[in-house]
């Protein structure tokens, strides 16, 4: 070492002054001493990070992931998948974002698969009460039907209507031609040639009874202004729903008109009740029309016979009435039980 203004010479284990290491420590060589501006001690640096001592002190923090942002990142929740449904969907498992070892590891919740357990239903008891009540009601109905059938075991149709409600002294006869119930030859006294004959038969209903016969026949002579005569028959049986007999309906219509050319009155000895009604029309030089109706009601049957004659001659109205009464009696006798 020289004096003032000259070079300073150091020994082999000495370092230039200003290195911050006491020169009194003979065990530390000058090259082992840190230079000026040296940073963190290498022994305290993070061994897993390259150049971990570069920049401001502290651990490295990774940037936010696509699934995290802000100060309180929330995990992304996917919409319910094929294995999730209902009111409590489970979050879709997300991949863990990268977190620096010293910043703390993110612990994802364990994945849950399938739908959450179904809560117990309190409505099952009500359903069972309803089912039980229905079964009991069916049982009571079956027992009632069996008892009903047992009480009517002698009936042909125990579950149908009761024929006694419309039965009486007269019965409908299957296969009977309506025109065979009367004698159509009575028309020959006014016209001798048969022109038309029609008939209709309707059997009774299994549930309401009834039944009917209808016949229409016409005789007509040949030539200009020839005479003709017709006979009409109506037979009606009582029905279950009947509130007024056919006889009553006929009588109300046939006897409602009165006057010079009309006549009507009761007929005795024919069924339980009977009436007649007569009508005459005279047209001068053209044929005159004469009509007679006789109807009777007895038990469960109503019978009506109508005879009409058109002739240039004078017609015996009494003979027409007698012929009509005779046909009504014939019908009642043919259909009596």
GROMACS .gro file of C-alpha atoms in nm:
model
  337
    1UNK     CA    1   0.000   0.000   0.000
    2UNK     CA    2   0.144   0.347  -0.084
    3UNK     CA    3   0.085   0.676   0.078
    4UNK     CA    4  -0.166   0.947  -0.017
    5UNK     CA    5  -0.234   0.968  -0.386
    6UNK     CA    6  -0.064   0.640  -0.463
    7UNK     CA    7  -0.215   0.296  -0.542
    8UNK     CA    8  -0.354   0.081  -0.270
    9UNK     CA    9  -0.228  -0.272  -0.275
   10UNK     CA   10  -0.415  -0.546  -0.092
   11UNK     CA   11  -0.311  -0.880   0.026
   12UNK     CA   12  -0.413  -1.215  -0.115
   13UNK     CA   13  -0.712  -1.252   0.120
   14UNK     CA   14  -0.821  -0.894   0.109
   15UNK     CA   15  -1.104  -0.729  -0.098
   16UNK     CA   16  -1.134  -0.376  -0.193
   17UNK     CA   17  -1.318  -0.171   0.067
   18UNK     CA   18  -1.697  -0.109   0.040
   19UNK     CA   19  -1.801  -0.474  -0.006
   20UNK     CA   20  -1.998  -0.478   0.320
   21UNK     CA   21  -1.793  -0.764   0.470
   22UNK     CA   22  -1.574  -0.680   0.762
   23UNK     CA   23  -1.217  -0.711   0.655
   24UNK     CA   24  -1.147  -0.852   0.991
   25UNK     CA   25  -1.297  -1.192   0.890
   26UNK     CA   26  -0.992  -1.384   0.760
   27UNK     CA   27  -1.202  -1.695   0.667
   28UNK     CA   28  -1.395  -1.531   0.382
   29UNK     CA   29  -1.216  -1.469   0.056
   30UNK     CA   30  -1.304  -1.159  -0.140
   31UNK     CA   31  -1.457  -1.351  -0.427
   32UNK     CA   32  -1.696  -1.519  -0.187
   33UNK     CA   33  -1.828  -1.187  -0.076
   34UNK     CA   34  -2.141  -1.048  -0.257
   35UNK     CA   35  -2.092  -0.756  -0.481
   36UNK     CA   36  -2.281  -0.428  -0.470
   37UNK     CA   37  -2.659  -0.443  -0.557
   38UNK     CA   38  -2.674  -0.816  -0.503
   39UNK     CA   39  -3.031  -0.945  -0.443
   40UNK     CA   40  -3.174  -1.230  -0.244
   41UNK     CA   41  -2.945  -1.492  -0.108
   42UNK     CA   42  -2.937  -1.789  -0.349
   43UNK     CA   43  -2.986  -2.022  -0.058
   44UNK     CA   44  -3.328  -1.860   0.004
   45UNK     CA   45  -3.451  -1.867  -0.357
   46UNK     CA   46  -3.730  -2.106  -0.478
   47UNK     CA   47  -3.549  -2.408  -0.626
   48UNK     CA   48  -3.854  -2.498  -0.851
   49UNK     CA   49  -3.874  -2.171  -1.036
   50UNK     CA   50  -3.617  -2.063  -1.288
   51UNK     CA   51  -3.480  -1.725  -1.194
   52UNK     CA   52  -3.726  -1.705  -0.908
   53UNK     CA   53  -3.538  -1.411  -0.766
   54UNK     CA   54  -3.605  -1.189  -1.067
   55UNK     CA   55  -3.847  -0.903  -1.010
   56UNK     CA   56  -4.033  -0.815  -0.694
   57UNK     CA   57  -4.001  -1.056  -0.403
   58UNK     CA   58  -4.278  -1.311  -0.348
   59UNK     CA   59  -4.422  -1.629  -0.511
   60UNK     CA   60  -4.541  -1.645  -0.874
   61UNK     CA   61  -4.918  -1.613  -0.928
   62UNK     CA   62  -5.073  -1.769  -1.236
   63UNK     CA   63  -5.314  -1.556  -1.445
   64UNK     CA   64  -5.690  -1.623  -1.414
   65UNK     CA   65  -5.815  -1.927  -1.603
   66UNK     CA   66  -6.109  -1.915  -1.847
   67UNK     CA   67  -6.329  -2.047  -1.565
   68UNK     CA   68  -6.220  -1.787  -1.307
   69UNK     CA   69  -6.228  -1.410  -1.296
   70UNK     CA   70  -6.236  -1.139  -1.036
   71UNK     CA   71  -6.165  -1.165  -0.669
   72UNK     CA   72  -6.409  -1.450  -0.601
   73UNK     CA   73  -6.395  -1.692  -0.896
   74UNK     CA   74  -6.684  -1.938  -0.921
   75UNK     CA   75  -6.665  -2.278  -1.091
   76UNK     CA   76  -6.848  -2.312  -1.421
   77UNK     CA   77  -7.169  -2.508  -1.394
   78UNK     CA   78  -7.279  -2.693  -1.705
   79UNK     CA   79  -7.651  -2.740  -1.786
   80UNK     CA   80  -7.808  -3.069  -1.668
   81UNK     CA   81  -7.678  -3.362  -1.869
   82UNK     CA   82  -7.839  -3.697  -1.951
   83UNK     CA   83  -7.750  -3.824  -1.604
   84UNK     CA   84  -7.896  -3.527  -1.418
   85UNK     CA   85  -8.257  -3.405  -1.391
   86UNK     CA   86  -8.506  -3.270  -1.143
   87UNK     CA   87  -8.503  -2.982  -0.899
   88UNK     CA   88  -8.148  -3.042  -0.761
   89UNK     CA   89  -7.907  -3.060  -1.055
   90UNK     CA   90  -7.545  -3.148  -0.975
   91UNK     CA   91  -7.257  -2.934  -1.105
   92UNK     CA   92  -7.065  -3.072  -1.393
   93UNK     CA   93  -6.712  -3.172  -1.281
   94UNK     CA   94  -6.463  -2.912  -1.402
   95UNK     CA   95  -6.090  -2.952  -1.467
   96UNK     CA   96  -5.868  -2.802  -1.200
   97UNK     CA   97  -5.703  -2.477  -1.300
   98UNK     CA   98  -5.329  -2.450  -1.263
   99UNK     CA   99  -5.229  -2.299  -0.931
  100UNK     CA  100  -4.878  -2.229  -0.825
  101UNK     CA  101  -4.762  -2.472  -0.554
  102UNK     CA  102  -4.704  -2.190  -0.306
  103UNK     CA  103  -5.044  -2.022  -0.379
  104UNK     CA  104  -5.242  -2.319  -0.245
  105UNK     CA  105  -5.400  -2.607  -0.441
  106UNK     CA  106  -5.770  -2.584  -0.546
  107UNK     CA  107  -5.971  -2.873  -0.406
  108UNK     CA  108  -6.264  -2.961  -0.639
  109UNK     CA  109  -6.564  -3.136  -0.485
  110UNK     CA  110  -6.589  -3.506  -0.559
  111UNK     CA  111  -6.797  -3.575  -0.876
  112UNK     CA  112  -7.156  -3.691  -0.825
  113UNK     CA  113  -7.324  -3.912  -1.080
  114UNK     CA  114  -7.694  -3.980  -1.135
  115UNK     CA  115  -8.008  -3.802  -1.014
  116UNK     CA  116  -8.050  -3.717  -0.646
  117UNK     CA  117  -8.261  -3.958  -0.439
  118UNK     CA  118  -8.634  -3.903  -0.471
  119UNK     CA  119  -8.797  -3.771  -0.154
  120UNK     CA  120  -9.075  -3.983  -0.006
  121UNK     CA  121  -9.423  -3.894  -0.126
  122UNK     CA  122  -9.702  -3.832   0.119
  123UNK     CA  123  -9.970  -3.890  -0.151
  124UNK     CA  124  -9.930  -4.268  -0.162
  125UNK     CA  125 -10.164  -4.312   0.133
  126UNK     CA  126 -10.441  -4.115  -0.039
  127UNK     CA  127 -10.400  -4.323  -0.356
  128UNK     CA  128 -10.435  -4.646  -0.161
  129UNK     CA  129 -10.745  -4.513   0.014
  130UNK     CA  130 -10.903  -4.433  -0.324
  131UNK     CA  131 -10.813  -4.774  -0.472
  132UNK     CA  132 -10.945  -4.952  -0.166
  133UNK     CA  133 -11.272  -4.757  -0.176
  134UNK     CA  134 -11.323  -4.836  -0.546
  135UNK     CA  135 -11.269  -5.208  -0.485
  136UNK     CA  136 -11.517  -5.203  -0.199
  137UNK     CA  137 -11.778  -5.024  -0.414
  138UNK     CA  138 -11.740  -5.280  -0.695
  139UNK     CA  139 -11.782  -5.560  -0.444
  140UNK     CA  140 -12.106  -5.412  -0.311
  141UNK     CA  141 -12.238  -5.368  -0.667
  142UNK     CA  142 -12.162  -5.730  -0.760
  143UNK     CA  143 -12.334  -5.856  -0.446
  144UNK     CA  144 -12.639  -5.643  -0.523
  145UNK     CA  145 -12.661  -5.774  -0.881
  146UNK     CA  146 -12.635  -6.132  -0.762
  147UNK     CA  147 -12.914  -6.077  -0.510
  148UNK     CA  148 -13.130  -5.907  -0.775
  149UNK     CA  149 -13.080  -6.195  -1.019
  150UNK     CA  150 -13.159  -6.449  -0.747
  151UNK     CA  151 -13.493  -6.280  -0.675
  152UNK     CA  152 -13.586  -6.290  -1.046
  153UNK     CA  153 -13.444  -6.626  -1.141
  154UNK     CA  154 -13.771  -6.731  -1.306
  155UNK     CA  155 -13.771  -6.441  -1.554
  156UNK     CA  156 -13.650  -6.494  -1.909
  157UNK     CA  157 -13.446  -6.175  -1.884
  158UNK     CA  158 -13.376  -6.097  -1.514
  159UNK     CA  159 -13.188  -5.778  -1.595
  160UNK     CA  160 -13.444  -5.641  -1.846
  161UNK     CA  161 -13.779  -5.470  -1.806
  162UNK     CA  162 -14.075  -5.648  -1.650
  163UNK     CA  163 -14.323  -5.760  -1.923
  164UNK     CA  164 -14.602  -5.746  -1.668
  165UNK     CA  165 -14.588  -5.367  -1.697
  166UNK     CA  166 -14.751  -5.382  -2.042
  167UNK     CA  167 -14.898  -5.732  -2.058
  168UNK     CA  168 -15.275  -5.788  -2.072
  169UNK     CA  169 -15.547  -6.007  -2.218
  170UNK     CA  170 -15.411  -5.977  -2.572
  171UNK     CA  171 -15.079  -6.086  -2.716
  172UNK     CA  172 -14.883  -6.015  -3.032
  173UNK     CA  173 -14.861  -6.325  -3.250
  174UNK     CA  174 -14.549  -6.369  -3.458
  175UNK     CA  175 -14.598  -6.462  -3.823
  176UNK     CA  176 -14.954  -6.331  -3.833
  177UNK     CA  177 -15.045  -6.139  -4.150
  178UNK     CA  178 -15.234  -5.823  -4.053
  179UNK     CA  179 -15.479  -5.858  -4.342
  180UNK     CA  180 -15.568  -6.208  -4.224
  181UNK     CA  181 -15.712  -6.057  -3.906
  182UNK     CA  182 -16.007  -5.914  -4.103
  183UNK     CA  183 -16.241  -6.034  -4.379
  184UNK     CA  184 -16.165  -5.824  -4.683
  185UNK     CA  185 -16.457  -5.971  -4.876
  186UNK     CA  186 -16.688  -5.720  -4.705
  187UNK     CA  187 -16.567  -5.469  -4.962
  188UNK     CA  188 -16.728  -5.667  -5.245
  189UNK     CA  189 -17.073  -5.523  -5.163
  190UNK     CA  190 -16.953  -5.183  -5.283
  191UNK     CA  191 -16.683  -5.277  -5.539
  192UNK     CA  192 -16.601  -5.627  -5.660
  193UNK     CA  193 -16.246  -5.606  -5.797
  194UNK     CA  194 -15.942  -5.606  -5.567
  195UNK     CA  195 -15.693  -5.340  -5.671
  196UNK     CA  196 -15.431  -5.326  -5.391
  197UNK     CA  197 -15.347  -5.499  -5.062
  198UNK     CA  198 -15.066  -5.400  -4.825
  199UNK     CA  199 -14.985  -5.501  -4.467
  200UNK     CA  200 -14.723  -5.431  -4.200
  201UNK     CA  201 -14.641  -5.612  -3.874
  202UNK     CA  202 -14.413  -5.480  -3.597
  203UNK     CA  203 -14.325  -5.701  -3.304
  204UNK     CA  204 -14.306  -5.574  -2.945
  205UNK     CA  205 -13.985  -5.436  -2.792
  206UNK     CA  206 -13.811  -5.651  -2.532
  207UNK     CA  207 -13.787  -5.357  -2.296
  208UNK     CA  208 -14.104  -5.146  -2.352
  209UNK     CA  209 -14.355  -5.389  -2.508
  210UNK     CA  210 -14.586  -5.253  -2.777
  211UNK     CA  211 -14.625  -5.408  -3.123
  212UNK     CA  212 -14.868  -5.332  -3.408
  213UNK     CA  213 -15.056  -5.461  -3.713
  214UNK     CA  214 -15.161  -5.253  -4.016
  215UNK     CA  215 -15.361  -5.356  -4.325
  216UNK     CA  216 -15.493  -5.157  -4.621
  217UNK     CA  217 -15.701  -5.302  -4.906
  218UNK     CA  218 -15.887  -5.140  -5.195
  219UNK     CA  219 -16.150  -5.270  -5.438
  220UNK     CA  220 -16.246  -5.080  -5.750
  221UNK     CA  221 -16.485  -5.152  -6.035
  222UNK     CA  222 -16.399  -5.084  -6.398
  223UNK     CA  223 -16.545  -4.808  -6.615
  224UNK     CA  224 -16.591  -4.437  -6.591
  225UNK     CA  225 -16.710  -4.308  -6.251
  226UNK     CA  226 -16.668  -4.660  -6.115
  227UNK     CA  227 -16.736  -4.733  -5.748
  228UNK     CA  228 -16.452  -4.809  -5.511
  229UNK     CA  229 -16.425  -4.915  -5.148
  230UNK     CA  230 -16.131  -4.931  -4.906
  231UNK     CA  231 -16.072  -5.087  -4.565
  232UNK     CA  232 -15.801  -4.987  -4.321
  233UNK     CA  233 -15.702  -5.170  -4.001
  234UNK     CA  234 -15.484  -5.043  -3.715
  235UNK     CA  235 -15.388  -5.251  -3.409
  236UNK     CA  236 -15.169  -5.109  -3.132
  237UNK     CA  237 -15.049  -5.279  -2.811
  238UNK     CA  238 -14.975  -5.100  -2.487
  239UNK     CA  239 -14.619  -4.983  -2.417
  240UNK     CA  240 -14.438  -4.926  -2.087
  241UNK     CA  241 -14.404  -4.551  -2.147
  242UNK     CA  242 -14.761  -4.506  -2.261
  243UNK     CA  243 -14.946  -4.220  -2.091
  244UNK     CA  244 -15.243  -4.222  -2.331
  245UNK     CA  245 -15.381  -4.519  -2.522
  246UNK     CA  246 -15.395  -4.514  -2.899
  247UNK     CA  247 -15.772  -4.554  -2.866
  248UNK     CA  248 -15.796  -4.225  -2.673
  249UNK     CA  249 -15.586  -4.049  -2.933
  250UNK     CA  250 -15.798  -4.182  -3.222
  251UNK     CA  251 -16.123  -4.085  -3.050
  252UNK     CA  252 -16.007  -3.730  -2.988
  253UNK     CA  253 -15.930  -3.684  -3.359
  254UNK     CA  254 -16.230  -3.868  -3.511
  255UNK     CA  255 -16.499  -3.703  -3.296
  256UNK     CA  256 -16.370  -3.348  -3.278
  257UNK     CA  257 -16.572  -3.232  -3.585
  258UNK     CA  258 -16.947  -3.199  -3.566
  259UNK     CA  259 -17.214  -3.071  -3.806
  260UNK     CA  260 -17.459  -3.173  -4.075
  261UNK     CA  261 -17.229  -3.424  -4.245
  262UNK     CA  262 -17.074  -3.568  -3.927
  263UNK     CA  263 -17.199  -3.815  -3.671
  264UNK     CA  264 -17.040  -4.009  -3.383
  265UNK     CA  265 -17.129  -4.192  -3.063
  266UNK     CA  266 -17.048  -4.486  -2.835
  267UNK     CA  267 -17.068  -4.852  -2.928
  268UNK     CA  268 -17.178  -5.099  -2.661
  269UNK     CA  269 -17.065  -5.459  -2.617
  270UNK     CA  270 -16.734  -5.406  -2.795
  271UNK     CA  271 -16.428  -5.433  -2.569
  272UNK     CA  272 -16.421  -5.222  -2.254
  273UNK     CA  273 -16.507  -4.909  -2.453
  274UNK     CA  274 -16.578  -4.827  -2.818
  275UNK     CA  275 -16.704  -4.549  -3.043
  276UNK     CA  276 -16.809  -4.486  -3.402
  277UNK     CA  277 -16.766  -4.177  -3.621
  278UNK     CA  278 -16.931  -4.118  -3.962
  279UNK     CA  279 -16.864  -3.859  -4.232
  280UNK     CA  280 -17.045  -3.794  -4.561
  281UNK     CA  281 -16.954  -3.569  -4.857
  282UNK     CA  282 -17.194  -3.514  -5.151
  283UNK     CA  283 -17.062  -3.342  -5.467
  284UNK     CA  284 -17.365  -3.348  -5.701
  285UNK     CA  285 -17.287  -3.526  -6.023
  286UNK     CA  286 -16.960  -3.680  -5.901
  287UNK     CA  287 -16.939  -3.981  -5.667
  288UNK     CA  288 -17.027  -3.922  -5.305
  289UNK     CA  289 -16.786  -4.023  -5.026
  290UNK     CA  290 -16.899  -4.208  -4.717
  291UNK     CA  291 -16.660  -4.290  -4.432
  292UNK     CA  292 -16.727  -4.492  -4.114
  293UNK     CA  293 -16.485  -4.555  -3.829
  294UNK     CA  294 -16.528  -4.801  -3.542
  295UNK     CA  295 -16.263  -4.829  -3.271
  296UNK     CA  296 -16.242  -5.023  -2.944
  297UNK     CA  297 -16.010  -5.049  -2.645
  298UNK     CA  298 -15.978  -5.351  -2.421
  299UNK     CA  299 -15.704  -5.439  -2.165
  300UNK     CA  300 -15.372  -5.382  -2.343
  301UNK     CA  301 -15.496  -5.341  -2.703
  302UNK     CA  302 -15.652  -5.072  -2.925
  303UNK     CA  303 -15.823  -5.169  -3.254
  304UNK     CA  304 -15.958  -4.941  -3.528
  305UNK     CA  305 -16.133  -5.027  -3.857
  306UNK     CA  306 -16.214  -4.761  -4.118
  307UNK     CA  307 -16.428  -4.824  -4.428
  308UNK     CA  308 -16.464  -4.566  -4.706
  309UNK     CA  309 -16.693  -4.593  -5.008
  310UNK     CA  310 -16.714  -4.368  -5.317
  311UNK     CA  311 -17.023  -4.426  -5.531
  312UNK     CA  312 -17.275  -4.257  -5.760
  313UNK     CA  313 -17.542  -4.453  -5.579
  314UNK     CA  314 -17.691  -4.407  -5.239
  315UNK     CA  315 -17.491  -4.593  -4.976
  316UNK     CA  316 -17.640  -4.760  -4.669
  317UNK     CA  317 -17.443  -4.603  -4.383
  318UNK     CA  318 -17.584  -4.848  -4.126
  319UNK     CA  319 -17.449  -5.141  -4.330
  320UNK     CA  320 -17.108  -4.976  -4.337
  321UNK     CA  321 -17.110  -4.933  -3.958
  322UNK     CA  322 -17.216  -5.294  -3.902
  323UNK     CA  323 -16.935  -5.418  -4.130
  324UNK     CA  324 -16.679  -5.211  -3.939
  325UNK     CA  325 -16.800  -5.333  -3.597
  326UNK     CA  326 -16.787  -5.693  -3.719
  327UNK     CA  327 -16.422  -5.656  -3.826
  328UNK     CA  328 -16.320  -5.508  -3.488
  329UNK     CA  329 -16.475  -5.803  -3.304
  330UNK     CA  330 -16.298  -6.043  -3.540
  331UNK     CA  331 -15.959  -5.883  -3.462
  332UNK     CA  332 -16.013  -5.893  -3.085
  333UNK     CA  333 -16.105  -6.260  -3.102
  334UNK     CA  334 -15.800  -6.345  -3.315
  335UNK     CA  335 -15.549  -6.178  -3.077
  336UNK     CA  336 -15.697  -6.287  -2.744
  337UNK     CA  337 -15.466  -6.502  -2.527
   0.00000   0.00000   0.00000
